[in-house]
XYZ file of N, CA, C and O in Angstrom:
308
model
N 7.846 -3.540 5.020
C 6.212 -4.567 4.905
C 6.702 -5.945 4.446
O 7.654 -6.178 3.469
N 6.201 -6.717 5.321
C 6.214 -8.232 4.545
C 4.781 -8.813 4.785
O 3.497 -8.414 5.032
N 5.265 -9.881 3.131
C 3.781 -10.140 2.824
C 3.822 -11.645 3.878
O 4.571 -12.019 4.486
N 2.443 -12.385 4.112
C 1.995 -13.038 5.105
C 2.336 -14.498 4.568
O 2.619 -14.538 3.085
N 2.762 -15.185 5.280
C 2.983 -16.779 4.895
C 2.159 -17.624 3.773
O 0.377 -17.014 4.044
N 2.433 -18.123 2.664
C 1.594 -18.674 2.064
C 0.157 -17.874 1.355
O -1.074 -18.372 1.242
N 0.800 -16.770 0.724
C 0.260 -15.941 -0.088
C 0.119 -15.635 -1.109
O 1.485 -16.183 -1.631
N -0.200 -15.300 -1.978
C -0.278 -14.891 -3.436
C -0.210 -13.674 -4.127
O -1.330 -13.281 -3.297
N 0.929 -12.471 -3.828
C 0.478 -11.368 -4.293
C 0.188 -11.003 -5.646
O 0.575 -11.469 -6.155
N -0.510 -9.966 -5.922
C -1.613 -9.992 -6.645
C -0.679 -8.592 -7.730
O -0.203 -8.461 -8.143
N -0.205 -7.570 -6.589
C 0.454 -6.288 -7.312
C 0.846 -5.340 -5.822
O 0.304 -5.811 -5.364
N 1.522 -4.429 -6.665
C 2.438 -3.775 -5.642
C 2.416 -2.494 -6.503
O 3.199 -2.320 -7.533
N 2.153 -1.109 -5.699
C 2.029 0.091 -6.335
C 3.143 0.529 -5.654
O 3.346 0.704 -4.169
N 3.832 1.959 -6.291
C 4.804 2.466 -5.449
C 4.046 3.766 -5.464
O 3.660 4.629 -6.217
N 3.466 4.035 -4.373
C 3.280 5.719 -4.011
C 3.852 6.903 -4.315
O 4.997 6.923 -3.427
N 3.409 7.528 -5.113
C 4.050 9.011 -5.389
C 3.694 10.538 -5.380
O 4.363 10.894 -5.278
N 2.351 10.158 -4.828
C 1.471 11.167 -4.807
C 0.586 11.944 -3.745
O -0.031 10.327 -3.662
N 0.530 12.060 -2.573
C -0.893 12.267 -1.880
C -1.399 13.382 -1.660
O -0.307 14.810 -1.275
N -2.540 13.992 -1.509
C -2.937 15.026 -1.283
C -2.894 15.914 0.010
O -3.155 16.717 0.060
N -2.785 14.762 1.094
C -2.558 15.145 2.122
C -1.172 15.375 2.929
O -0.503 15.744 4.231
N 0.119 15.180 2.200
C 1.267 15.137 2.358
C 2.214 15.225 1.539
O 1.440 14.843 0.346
N 3.191 15.961 1.884
C 4.182 16.207 0.390
C 5.203 14.527 0.230
O 5.151 13.668 1.183
N 6.026 14.803 -0.695
C 6.710 13.554 -0.993
C 7.499 13.519 0.209
O 8.039 11.933 -0.123
N 8.180 14.423 0.726
C 9.493 14.075 1.597
C 8.690 13.098 2.709
O 9.425 12.120 3.206
N 7.350 13.679 3.041
C 6.559 12.539 4.136
C 6.158 11.296 3.733
O 6.338 9.836 4.673
N 5.992 11.048 2.177
C 5.350 9.742 1.923
C 6.683 8.860 2.240
O 6.321 7.709 2.385
N 7.819 9.160 2.083
C 8.526 8.069 2.040
C 9.812 8.339 3.347
O 11.046 7.931 3.269
N 9.261 9.215 4.609
C 9.893 9.285 5.407
C 10.655 7.926 6.195
O 11.286 7.760 6.835
N 9.830 6.795 6.171
C 10.722 5.630 7.107
C 11.192 4.771 5.704
O 11.755 3.810 6.256
N 10.157 4.500 4.779
C 10.563 3.437 3.911
C 10.048 3.897 2.570
O 9.258 5.047 2.464
N 10.279 3.620 1.122
C 9.790 4.041 0.126
C 8.013 3.521 0.417
O 7.504 2.526 0.780
N 7.569 4.352 -0.043
C 6.065 4.265 -0.084
C 5.053 3.758 -1.110
O 5.327 3.494 -2.212
N 4.662 2.439 -0.428
C 4.226 1.446 -0.877
C 2.608 1.052 -0.534
O 2.110 0.979 0.459
N 1.831 0.473 -1.546
C 0.534 -0.273 -1.650
C 0.696 -1.776 -2.220
O 0.860 -1.908 -3.292
N 0.049 -2.448 -1.190
C 0.493 -4.014 -1.551
C -1.389 -4.880 -1.930
O -1.621 -4.230 -0.571
N -1.560 -5.607 -2.852
C -2.934 -6.049 -2.733
C -2.428 -7.764 -3.171
O -2.106 -8.126 -3.759
N -3.133 -8.825 -1.993
C -2.942 -10.042 -2.273
C -4.184 -10.278 -2.894
O -5.398 -9.897 -2.782
N -3.914 -11.885 -3.311
C -5.418 -12.395 -3.985
C -6.676 -12.348 -2.864
O -7.687 -12.586 -3.620
N -6.468 -12.663 -1.988
C -7.309 -13.065 -0.885
C -7.988 -11.350 -0.543
O -9.181 -11.626 0.467
N -7.688 -10.524 -1.067
C -8.460 -9.041 -0.515
C -7.929 -8.294 0.229
O -8.056 -7.619 0.390
N -6.618 -9.096 0.924
C -5.862 -8.418 1.715
C -4.920 -7.742 1.244
O -4.408 -7.711 0.315
N -4.356 -6.556 2.664
C -2.952 -6.442 1.645
C -2.367 -5.594 2.850
O -2.786 -5.590 4.126
N -0.983 -4.430 2.212
C -0.916 -3.592 3.438
C -0.854 -2.360 2.561
O 0.079 -2.169 1.158
N -0.441 -0.978 3.461
C -0.049 0.425 3.240
C 1.242 1.084 4.006
O 0.935 0.428 4.906
N 1.813 1.678 3.465
C 2.856 2.027 4.087
C 3.125 3.108 3.613
O 3.884 3.279 2.295
N 3.614 4.525 4.044
C 3.683 5.477 4.102
C 3.794 6.734 5.140
O 3.254 6.672 6.344
N 4.825 7.766 4.951
C 5.235 8.638 6.214
C 5.341 7.603 7.563
O 6.753 6.538 7.501
N 5.009 7.775 8.690
C 5.411 7.042 9.634
C 4.205 5.439 9.886
O 4.017 5.295 10.757
N 3.451 5.931 8.975
C 2.517 4.705 9.329
C 2.348 3.556 8.242
O 2.830 3.478 7.431
N 2.138 2.439 8.561
C 2.314 0.919 8.447
C 0.984 0.491 8.750
O 0.794 0.541 9.719
N 0.339 -0.159 7.788
C -1.061 -0.775 8.104
C -1.748 -1.459 7.345
O -1.214 -1.855 5.859
N -2.526 -2.432 7.786
C -3.099 -3.423 7.136
C -4.256 -3.153 6.269
O -4.932 -2.705 6.624
N -4.443 -3.936 5.384
C -5.968 -3.687 4.283
C -6.764 -4.533 4.234
O -6.548 -5.605 4.057
N -7.806 -4.489 4.604
C -9.134 -5.178 3.755
C -9.740 -4.381 2.874
O -10.651 -3.659 2.973
N -9.640 -5.127 1.217
C -10.177 -4.437 0.407
C -11.855 -4.553 0.537
O -11.930 -4.225 -0.388
N -12.056 -5.413 1.341
C -13.862 -5.355 1.114
C -14.725 -4.338 2.188
O -15.705 -4.752 2.501
N -13.744 -3.588 3.025
C -14.861 -2.839 3.541
C -13.694 -1.659 4.134
O -12.217 -1.470 3.833
N -14.547 -0.314 4.653
C -13.929 0.548 5.092
C -14.352 1.378 5.901
O -15.322 1.248 6.757
N -13.590 1.124 7.331
C -13.879 1.735 8.684
C -13.294 2.865 9.657
O -12.233 2.689 9.290
N -14.207 3.738 9.306
C -13.834 5.331 10.448
C -11.874 5.896 10.144
O -11.267 5.544 10.921
N -11.636 5.829 8.298
C -10.627 6.042 8.277
C -10.635 7.580 7.944
O -11.560 8.057 7.392
N -9.082 8.253 7.490
C -9.353 9.182 6.796
C -9.367 8.873 5.320
O -9.010 8.003 5.315
N -9.952 9.888 4.699
C -9.864 9.787 3.072
C -8.422 10.582 2.423
O -8.222 11.352 2.965
N -7.879 9.967 1.600
C -6.935 10.438 0.812
C -6.829 10.518 -0.396
O -7.295 8.864 -0.796
N -6.745 10.773 -1.374
C -6.056 10.596 -2.736
C -4.632 10.202 -2.813
O -4.062 10.911 -2.633
N -4.607 8.982 -3.353
C -2.840 8.573 -3.540
C -2.967 8.079 -5.443
O -3.821 7.894 -5.975
N -1.730 8.965 -5.875
C -1.221 8.550 -6.909
C 0.031 7.345 -6.632
O 0.708 7.803 -5.911
N -0.081 6.272 -7.678
C 0.923 5.204 -7.331
C 1.187 4.852 -8.826
O 0.310 4.954 -10.022
N 2.707 4.349 -8.912
C 2.959 3.388 -9.884
C 3.028 2.119 -10.113
O 3.518 1.601 -8.642
N 2.778 1.516 -10.634
C 2.472 -0.238 -10.799
C 4.345 -0.547 -10.749
O 4.631 0.035 -11.672
N 4.147 -1.429 -9.685
C 5.935 -1.934 -10.032
C 5.513 -3.064 -10.690
O 4.860 -4.049 -10.292
N 6.569 -3.477 -11.531
C 6.712 -4.537 -12.780
C 7.200 -5.810 -11.854
O 6.810 -6.947 -12.312
N 7.535 -5.839 -10.781
C 8.109 -7.303 -9.648
C 7.708 -8.093 -9.314
O 7.776 -8.435 -8.696
N 5.937 -7.241 -9.349
C 4.952 -8.540 -8.469
C 5.070 -9.595 -8.722
O 5.280 -10.187 -9.800
N 5.588 -10.466 -8.101
C 5.545 -11.979 -8.353
C 4.824 -12.818 -7.027
O 4.622 -11.749 -6.039
N 4.849 -14.140 -7.201
C 4.177 -14.818 -5.690
C 5.293 -14.602 -4.810
O 6.665 -14.561 -4.536
N 4.503 -14.806 -3.582
C 5.306 -14.796 -1.881
C 6.031 -15.956 -1.444
O 5.164 -17.069 -2.087
């Protein structure tokens, strides 16, 4: 996952559990993470999926319950 240029990273979480899949699938391609930037946008990656997020809207997506741990290394990008 790569952050966009000229952004400020607010927080990044390590996804450790999901109700729709097991731990092995979560980290299939890369460590499962969710990142949120100051502008309300972000990224999520787990399993074979990587997607951009717009935290002000929700459009036709699947619902899932994710459990995540805050990564303390969040810094400006």
